[in-house]
Coordinates of C-alpha atoms (C1' of nucleotides) in Angstrom, one line a residue:
Chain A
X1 CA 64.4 90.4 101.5
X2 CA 66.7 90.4 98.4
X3 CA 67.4 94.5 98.3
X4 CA 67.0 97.0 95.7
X5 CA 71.0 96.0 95.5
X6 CA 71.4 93.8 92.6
X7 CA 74.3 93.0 90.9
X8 CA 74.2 93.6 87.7
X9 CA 76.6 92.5 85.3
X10 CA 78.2 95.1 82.4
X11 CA 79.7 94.5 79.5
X12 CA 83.4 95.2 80.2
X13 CA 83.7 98.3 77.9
X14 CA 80.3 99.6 79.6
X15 CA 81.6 99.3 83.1
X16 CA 84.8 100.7 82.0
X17 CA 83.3 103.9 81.0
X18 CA 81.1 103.8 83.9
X19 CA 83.9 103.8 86.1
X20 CA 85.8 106.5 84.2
X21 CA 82.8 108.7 84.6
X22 CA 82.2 108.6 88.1
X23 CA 86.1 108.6 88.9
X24 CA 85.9 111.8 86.6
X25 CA 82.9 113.0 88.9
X26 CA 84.6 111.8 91.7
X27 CA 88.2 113.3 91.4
X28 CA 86.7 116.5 90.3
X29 CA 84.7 117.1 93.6
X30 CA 87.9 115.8 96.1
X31 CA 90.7 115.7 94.2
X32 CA 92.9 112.4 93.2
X33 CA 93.8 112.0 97.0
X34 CA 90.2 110.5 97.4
X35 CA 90.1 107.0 98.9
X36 CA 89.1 104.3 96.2
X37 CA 86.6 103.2 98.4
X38 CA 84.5 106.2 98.4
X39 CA 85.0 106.5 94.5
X40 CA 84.0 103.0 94.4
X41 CA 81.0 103.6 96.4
X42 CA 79.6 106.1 94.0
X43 CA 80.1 104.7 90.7
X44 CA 77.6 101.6 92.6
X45 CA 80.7 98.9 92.4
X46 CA 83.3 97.3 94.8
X47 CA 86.7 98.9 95.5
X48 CA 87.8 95.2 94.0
X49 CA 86.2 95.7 90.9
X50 CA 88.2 99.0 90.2
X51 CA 91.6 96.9 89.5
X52 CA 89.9 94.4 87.4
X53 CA 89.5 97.4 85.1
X54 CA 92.5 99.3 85.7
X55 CA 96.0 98.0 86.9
X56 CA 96.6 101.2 89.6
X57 CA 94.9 104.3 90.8
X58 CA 97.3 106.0 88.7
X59 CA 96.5 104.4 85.5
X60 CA 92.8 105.5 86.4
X61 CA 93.8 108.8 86.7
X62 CA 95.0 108.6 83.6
X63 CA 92.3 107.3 81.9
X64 CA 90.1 110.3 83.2
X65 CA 92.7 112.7 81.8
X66 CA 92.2 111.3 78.6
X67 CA 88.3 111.4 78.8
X68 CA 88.6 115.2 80.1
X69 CA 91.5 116.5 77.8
X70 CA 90.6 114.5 74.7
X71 CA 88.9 116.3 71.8
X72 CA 88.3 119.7 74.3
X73 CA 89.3 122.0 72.0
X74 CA 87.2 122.0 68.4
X75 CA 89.6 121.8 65.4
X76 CA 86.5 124.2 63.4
X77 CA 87.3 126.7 66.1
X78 CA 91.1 127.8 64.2
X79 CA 89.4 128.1 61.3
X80 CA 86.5 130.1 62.0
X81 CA 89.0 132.4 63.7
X82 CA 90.8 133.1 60.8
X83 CA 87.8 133.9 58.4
X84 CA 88.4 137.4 57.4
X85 CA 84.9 137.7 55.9
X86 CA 83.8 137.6 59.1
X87 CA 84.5 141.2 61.3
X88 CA 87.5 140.9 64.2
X89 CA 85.4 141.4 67.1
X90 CA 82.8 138.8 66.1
X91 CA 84.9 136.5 65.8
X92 CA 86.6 137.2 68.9
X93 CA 83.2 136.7 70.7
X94 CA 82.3 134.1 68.8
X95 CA 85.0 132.2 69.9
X96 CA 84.7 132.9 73.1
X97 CA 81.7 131.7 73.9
X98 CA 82.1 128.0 71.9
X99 CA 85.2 127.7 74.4
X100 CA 83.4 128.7 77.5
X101 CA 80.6 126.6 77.1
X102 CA 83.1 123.7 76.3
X103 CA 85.6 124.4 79.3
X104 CA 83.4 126.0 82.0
X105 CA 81.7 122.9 83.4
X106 CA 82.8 121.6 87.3
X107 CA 84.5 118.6 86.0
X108 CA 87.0 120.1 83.5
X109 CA 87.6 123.2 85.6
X110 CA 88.3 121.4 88.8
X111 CA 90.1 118.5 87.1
X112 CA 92.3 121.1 85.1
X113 CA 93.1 122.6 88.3
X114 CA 94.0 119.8 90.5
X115 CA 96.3 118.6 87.8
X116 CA 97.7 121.9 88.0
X117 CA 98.3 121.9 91.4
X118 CA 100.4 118.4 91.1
X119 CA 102.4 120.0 88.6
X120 CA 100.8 117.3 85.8
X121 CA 102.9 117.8 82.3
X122 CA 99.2 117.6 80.3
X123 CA 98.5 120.8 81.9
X124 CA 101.3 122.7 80.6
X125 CA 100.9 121.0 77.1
X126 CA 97.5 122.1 76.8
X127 CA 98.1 125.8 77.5
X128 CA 101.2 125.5 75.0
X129 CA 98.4 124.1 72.5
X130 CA 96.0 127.0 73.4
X131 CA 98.7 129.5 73.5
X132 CA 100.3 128.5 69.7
X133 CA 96.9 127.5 68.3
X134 CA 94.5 129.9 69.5
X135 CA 96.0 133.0 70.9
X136 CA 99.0 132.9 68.3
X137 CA 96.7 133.2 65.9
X138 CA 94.2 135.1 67.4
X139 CA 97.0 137.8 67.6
X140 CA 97.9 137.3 63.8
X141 CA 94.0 138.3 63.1
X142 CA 93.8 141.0 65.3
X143 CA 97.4 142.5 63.7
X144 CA 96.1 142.4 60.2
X145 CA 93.0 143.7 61.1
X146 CA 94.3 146.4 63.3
X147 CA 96.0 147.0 59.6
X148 CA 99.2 148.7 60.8
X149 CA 97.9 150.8 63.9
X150 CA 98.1 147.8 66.2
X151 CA 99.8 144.7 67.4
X152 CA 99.2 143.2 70.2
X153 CA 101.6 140.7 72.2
X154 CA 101.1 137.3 73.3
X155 CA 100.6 138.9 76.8
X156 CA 98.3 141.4 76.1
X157 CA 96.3 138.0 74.9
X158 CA 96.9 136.0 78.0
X159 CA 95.5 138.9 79.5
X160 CA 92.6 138.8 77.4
X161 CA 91.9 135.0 78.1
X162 CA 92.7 135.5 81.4
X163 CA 90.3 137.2 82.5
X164 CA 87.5 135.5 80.6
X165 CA 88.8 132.1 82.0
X166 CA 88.7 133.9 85.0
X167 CA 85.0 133.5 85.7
X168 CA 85.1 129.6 85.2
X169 CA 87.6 129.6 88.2
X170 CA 85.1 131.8 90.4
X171 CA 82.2 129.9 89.5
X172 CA 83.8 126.5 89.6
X173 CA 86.7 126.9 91.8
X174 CA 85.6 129.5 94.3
X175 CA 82.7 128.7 94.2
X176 CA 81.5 132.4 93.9
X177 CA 78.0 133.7 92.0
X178 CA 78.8 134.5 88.0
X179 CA 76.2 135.4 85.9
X180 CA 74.4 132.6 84.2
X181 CA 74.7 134.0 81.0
X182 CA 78.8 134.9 80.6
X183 CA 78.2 136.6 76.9
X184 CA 77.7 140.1 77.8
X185 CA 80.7 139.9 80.0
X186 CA 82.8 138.3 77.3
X187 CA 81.5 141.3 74.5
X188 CA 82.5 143.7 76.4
X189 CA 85.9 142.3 77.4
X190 CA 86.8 141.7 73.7
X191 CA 85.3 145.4 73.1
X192 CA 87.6 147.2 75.4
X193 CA 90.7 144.8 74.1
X194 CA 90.0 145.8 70.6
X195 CA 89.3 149.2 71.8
X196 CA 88.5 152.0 68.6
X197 CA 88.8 148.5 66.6
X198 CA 85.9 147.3 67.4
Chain B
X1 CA 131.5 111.0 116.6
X2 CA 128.7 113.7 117.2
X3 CA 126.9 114.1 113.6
X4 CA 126.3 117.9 112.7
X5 CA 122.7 116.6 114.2
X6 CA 122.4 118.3 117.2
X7 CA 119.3 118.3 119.0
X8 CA 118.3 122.0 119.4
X9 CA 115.9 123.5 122.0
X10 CA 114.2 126.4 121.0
X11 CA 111.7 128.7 123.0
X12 CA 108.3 127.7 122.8
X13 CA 107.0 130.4 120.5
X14 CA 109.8 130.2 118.2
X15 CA 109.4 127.0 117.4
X16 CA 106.1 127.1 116.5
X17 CA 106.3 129.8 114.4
X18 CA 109.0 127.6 112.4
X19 CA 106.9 124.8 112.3
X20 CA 104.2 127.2 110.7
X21 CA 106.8 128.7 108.2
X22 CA 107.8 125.0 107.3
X23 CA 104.2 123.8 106.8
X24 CA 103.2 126.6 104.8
X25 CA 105.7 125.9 102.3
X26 CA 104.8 122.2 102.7
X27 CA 101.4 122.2 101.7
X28 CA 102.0 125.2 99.2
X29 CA 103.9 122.3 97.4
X30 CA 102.0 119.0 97.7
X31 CA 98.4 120.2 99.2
X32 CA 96.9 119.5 102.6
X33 CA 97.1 116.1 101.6
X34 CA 100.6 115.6 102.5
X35 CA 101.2 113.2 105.0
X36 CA 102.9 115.1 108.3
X37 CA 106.3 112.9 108.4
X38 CA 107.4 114.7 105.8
X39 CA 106.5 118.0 106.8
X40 CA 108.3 117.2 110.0
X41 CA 111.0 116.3 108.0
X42 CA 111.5 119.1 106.0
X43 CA 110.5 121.1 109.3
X44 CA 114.0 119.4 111.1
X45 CA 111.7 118.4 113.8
X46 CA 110.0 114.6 115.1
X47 CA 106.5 114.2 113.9
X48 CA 105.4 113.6 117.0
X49 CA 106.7 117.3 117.8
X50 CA 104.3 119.0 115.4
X51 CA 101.7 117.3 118.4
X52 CA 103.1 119.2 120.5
X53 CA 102.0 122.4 119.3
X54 CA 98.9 121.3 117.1
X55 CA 96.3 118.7 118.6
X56 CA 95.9 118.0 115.3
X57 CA 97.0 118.2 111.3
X58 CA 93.8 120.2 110.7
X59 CA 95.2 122.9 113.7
X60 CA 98.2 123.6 111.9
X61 CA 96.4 123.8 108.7
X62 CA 94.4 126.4 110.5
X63 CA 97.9 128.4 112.0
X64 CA 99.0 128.2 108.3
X65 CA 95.8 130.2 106.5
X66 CA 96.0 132.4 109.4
X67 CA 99.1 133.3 108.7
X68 CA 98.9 133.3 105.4
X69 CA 95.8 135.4 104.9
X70 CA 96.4 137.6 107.7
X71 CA 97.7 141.2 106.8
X72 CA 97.6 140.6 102.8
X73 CA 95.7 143.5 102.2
X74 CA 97.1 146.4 103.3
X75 CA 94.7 149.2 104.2
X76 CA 96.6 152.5 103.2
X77 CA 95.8 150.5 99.3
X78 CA 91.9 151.8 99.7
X79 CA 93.4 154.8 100.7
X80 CA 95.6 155.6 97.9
X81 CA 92.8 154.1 95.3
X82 CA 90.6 156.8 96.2
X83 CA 93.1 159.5 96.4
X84 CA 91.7 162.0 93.5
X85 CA 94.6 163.9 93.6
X86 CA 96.1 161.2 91.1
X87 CA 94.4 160.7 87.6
X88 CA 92.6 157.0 88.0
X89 CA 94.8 155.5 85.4
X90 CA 98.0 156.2 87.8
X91 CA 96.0 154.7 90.9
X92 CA 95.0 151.3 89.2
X93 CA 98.4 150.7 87.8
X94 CA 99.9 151.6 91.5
X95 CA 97.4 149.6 93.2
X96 CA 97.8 146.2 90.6
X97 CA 102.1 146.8 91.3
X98 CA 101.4 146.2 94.6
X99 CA 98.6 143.9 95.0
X100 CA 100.5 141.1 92.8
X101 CA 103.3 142.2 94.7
X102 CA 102.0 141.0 97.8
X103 CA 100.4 137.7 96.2
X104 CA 102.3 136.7 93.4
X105 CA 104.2 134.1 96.0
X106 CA 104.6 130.6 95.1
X107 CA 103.2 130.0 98.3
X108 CA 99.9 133.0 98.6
X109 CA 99.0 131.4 95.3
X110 CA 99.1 127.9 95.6
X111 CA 97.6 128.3 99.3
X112 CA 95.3 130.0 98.0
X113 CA 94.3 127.7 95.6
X114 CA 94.4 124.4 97.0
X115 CA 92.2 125.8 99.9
X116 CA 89.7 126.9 97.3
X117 CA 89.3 123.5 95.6
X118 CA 88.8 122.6 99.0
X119 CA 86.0 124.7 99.2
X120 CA 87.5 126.1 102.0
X121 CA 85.0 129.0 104.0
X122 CA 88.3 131.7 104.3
X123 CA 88.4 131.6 100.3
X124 CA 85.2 133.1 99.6
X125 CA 85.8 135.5 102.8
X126 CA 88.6 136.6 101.5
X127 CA 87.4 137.4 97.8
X128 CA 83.9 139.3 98.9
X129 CA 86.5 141.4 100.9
X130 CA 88.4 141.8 97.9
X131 CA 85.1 143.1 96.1
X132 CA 83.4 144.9 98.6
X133 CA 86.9 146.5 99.6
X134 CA 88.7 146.6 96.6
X135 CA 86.5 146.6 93.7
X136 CA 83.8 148.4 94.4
X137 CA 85.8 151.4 95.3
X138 CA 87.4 151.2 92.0
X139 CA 84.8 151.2 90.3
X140 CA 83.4 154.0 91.8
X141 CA 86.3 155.8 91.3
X142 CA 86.2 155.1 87.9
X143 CA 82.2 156.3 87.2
X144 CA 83.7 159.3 89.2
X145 CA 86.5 159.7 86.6
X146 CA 84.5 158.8 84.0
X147 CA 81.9 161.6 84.7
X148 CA 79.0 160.4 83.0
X149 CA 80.8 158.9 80.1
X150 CA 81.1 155.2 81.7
X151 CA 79.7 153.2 84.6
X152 CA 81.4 149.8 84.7
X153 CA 79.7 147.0 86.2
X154 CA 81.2 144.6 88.7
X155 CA 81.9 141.9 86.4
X156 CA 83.9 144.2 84.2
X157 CA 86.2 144.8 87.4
X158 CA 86.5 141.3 87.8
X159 CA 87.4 140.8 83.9
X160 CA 90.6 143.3 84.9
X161 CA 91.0 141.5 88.2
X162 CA 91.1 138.2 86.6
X163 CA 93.2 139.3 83.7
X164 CA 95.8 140.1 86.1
X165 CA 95.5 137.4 88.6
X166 CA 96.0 134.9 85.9
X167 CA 99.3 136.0 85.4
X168 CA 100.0 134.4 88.6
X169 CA 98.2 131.8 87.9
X170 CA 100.3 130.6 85.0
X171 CA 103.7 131.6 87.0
X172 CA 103.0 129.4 90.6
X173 CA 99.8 127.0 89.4
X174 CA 100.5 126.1 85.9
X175 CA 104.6 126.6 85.9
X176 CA 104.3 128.8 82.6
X177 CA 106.9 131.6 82.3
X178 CA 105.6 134.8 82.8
X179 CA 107.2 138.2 81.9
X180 CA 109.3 138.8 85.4
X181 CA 108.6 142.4 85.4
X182 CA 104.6 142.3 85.3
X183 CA 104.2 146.1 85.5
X184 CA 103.9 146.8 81.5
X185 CA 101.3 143.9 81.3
X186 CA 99.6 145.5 83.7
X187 CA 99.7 148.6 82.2
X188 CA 98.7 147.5 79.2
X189 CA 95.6 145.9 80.9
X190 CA 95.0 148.6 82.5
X191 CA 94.9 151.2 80.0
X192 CA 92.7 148.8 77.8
X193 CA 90.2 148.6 80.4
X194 CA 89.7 152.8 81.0
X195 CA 90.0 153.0 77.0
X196 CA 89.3 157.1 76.3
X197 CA 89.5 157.5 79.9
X198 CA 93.3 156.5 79.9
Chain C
dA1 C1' 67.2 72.8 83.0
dC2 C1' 72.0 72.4 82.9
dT3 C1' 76.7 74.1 82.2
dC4 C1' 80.3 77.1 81.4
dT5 C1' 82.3 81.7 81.1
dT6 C1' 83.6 85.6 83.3
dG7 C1' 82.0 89.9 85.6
dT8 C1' 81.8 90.8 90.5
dT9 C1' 82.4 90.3 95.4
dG10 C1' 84.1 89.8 100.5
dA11 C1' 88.1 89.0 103.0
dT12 C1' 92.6 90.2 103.6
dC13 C1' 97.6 91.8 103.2
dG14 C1' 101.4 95.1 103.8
dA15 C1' 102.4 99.8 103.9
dA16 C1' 101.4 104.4 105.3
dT17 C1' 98.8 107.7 108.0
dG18 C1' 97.3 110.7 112.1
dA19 C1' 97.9 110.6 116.8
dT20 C1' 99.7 109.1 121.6
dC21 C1' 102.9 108.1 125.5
dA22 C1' 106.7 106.9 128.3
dC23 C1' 111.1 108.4 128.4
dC24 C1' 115.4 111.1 127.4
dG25 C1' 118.6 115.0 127.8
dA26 C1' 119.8 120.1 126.8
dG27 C1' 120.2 124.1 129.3
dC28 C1' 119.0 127.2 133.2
dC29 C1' 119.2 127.8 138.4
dC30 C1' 121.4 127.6 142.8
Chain D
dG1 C1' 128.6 120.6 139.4
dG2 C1' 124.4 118.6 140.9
dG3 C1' 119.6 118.8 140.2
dC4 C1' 115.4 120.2 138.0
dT5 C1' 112.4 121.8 134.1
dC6 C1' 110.4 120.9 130.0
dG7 C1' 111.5 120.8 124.9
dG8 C1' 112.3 117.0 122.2
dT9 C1' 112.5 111.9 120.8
dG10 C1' 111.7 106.9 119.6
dA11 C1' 108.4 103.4 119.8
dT12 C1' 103.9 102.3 119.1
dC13 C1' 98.7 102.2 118.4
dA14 C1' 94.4 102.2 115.7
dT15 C1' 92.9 103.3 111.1
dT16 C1' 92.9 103.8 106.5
dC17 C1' 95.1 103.3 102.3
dG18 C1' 96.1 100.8 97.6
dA19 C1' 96.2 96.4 96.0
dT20 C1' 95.5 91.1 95.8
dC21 C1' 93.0 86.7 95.6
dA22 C1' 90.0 82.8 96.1
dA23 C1' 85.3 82.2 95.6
dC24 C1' 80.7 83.4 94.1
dA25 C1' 76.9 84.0 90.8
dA26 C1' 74.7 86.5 86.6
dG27 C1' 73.6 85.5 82.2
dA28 C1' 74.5 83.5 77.4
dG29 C1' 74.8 79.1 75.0
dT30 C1' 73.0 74.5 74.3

DNA sequence: ACTCTTGTTGATCGAATGATCACCGAGCCC
DNA sequence: GGGCTCGGTGATCATTCGATCAACAAGAGT
């Protein structure tokens, strides 16, 4: 009666990631309070076999911040941003929705948030990144394109991302019913920001 | 040699209600997570005190939401927002100074917050009271104001709630500065969002 | 088929956690 | 000022936690 339970064996860099996703999965849902045994449980290995892999439940925490954080925001993005053959409000929009397809997925938003919450550094360090690399710049297009009749502050486009980012945290978060489709939304935030400019 | 550690008896009622205002800024800080020796600590009072008021950790937590949630929205609020006697721009920007007001706490925030990664029942209360009570009226009020001219949807209220919120959001979750007078912001937000209107 | 490597496990340790209980002593009453 | 009430404490229990270790066994090499 040899179960449906075998052990199977991994290649170390296999199981590695393995772990890493489910711990990614895993800290998402509860938070990095969550026992190691219940984490163990779902990525289908012992609570042993975690430490083989990585030294502390700290330095696994870690390794899913990399996984999360690492290449989330697209380097093409700044670029197509600042494409002045391309009108303002498109590429406002544009923008928009490549970043909320990347960040608004339960793993990043939750992770993002409970690392918040614990005052993590890599939190802060990512909004300074969005905050000199997008919105900075995003506030240098809109100013030349508002040619003299506008210019914006770095508030006005916190306020701006605010309230887009806003509908990951009610969806994810909260746990509250967004529309499926977040484009119209996002349109029609960038159109009343760039108000006659659009 | 009697230390300045004088053991204190305190009425019944008073004592609990310290205990609550200790745990609320407790787990505001490190999450429900926190083990209760050092909220006694911090509380000046045994852990095996807090048993003497709450059966259990998950009781207090309980006394804490209530006590946090209770009485954050202020009913004369509705009032004033549908008060035609004032143009609607003056109403939102009234209503936004004292909604963050109210929740822009270190505490209301992170509360807030960690119970919603929690996936905690009183969350999602709380914000289908804040649309059914808050934002719906607005948005009639601004169809009414609008007269004809523009019928905003639901999500476009929850674009200018989120803006805003986020604000606090950056201050207590994320540690970011944030402007200390939020009233121009929210002006600014405001008057974006009612465009001609404004 | 046999062996050897090493990925994987079950058992277990010390510390920390939520919760309990017998006992102490501050402060009011007479 | 002596006694009584009950708010408060120190000690302790049963669990659960992160982390460790000797031992097992899957699977490649021969």
């Amino acid at each position: 009666m040899e179960g449906s339970i075998t052990r199977r064996r991994l290649e170390p860099a296999a199981r590695r990631e393995e772990i890493i996703r489910a711990a990614t999965a895993y800290f998402a849902e509860v938070g990095f309070g969550g026992p190691t045994r219940d984490l163990a449980r779902r990525a289908g290995v012992t609570q042993a076999l975690l430490y083989k892999y990585f030294a502390s439940k700290a330095e696994l925490r870690e390794a899913v911040f990399e996984r999360v954080y690492l290449g989330r925001i697209a380097p093409h993005w700044l670029d197509e941003l600042r494409d002045r053959t391309v009108p303002i409000r498109a590429r406002l929009c544009r923008f928009y929705a490549q970043y909320t397809r990347a960040i608004f997925t339960y793993e990043w938003m939750r992770i993002f948030m409970w690392a918040g919450l614990d005052g993590d550094a890599l939190n802060r360090r990512y909004l300074e990144h969005v905050s000199a690399l997008l919105l900075a710049p995003m506030r240098e297009e809109i100013t030349a394109a508002a040619e003299g009749r506008w210019a914006p502050g770095m508030e006005d486009l916190w306020n701006l991302h605010g309230g887009i980012v806003y509908l990951g945290i009610r969806r994810h978060i909260y746990h509250l019913p967004v529309p499926e489709d977040v484009t119209p939304v996002i349109e029609a935030a960038v159109d009343r920001f760039l108000g006659p400019l659009s």
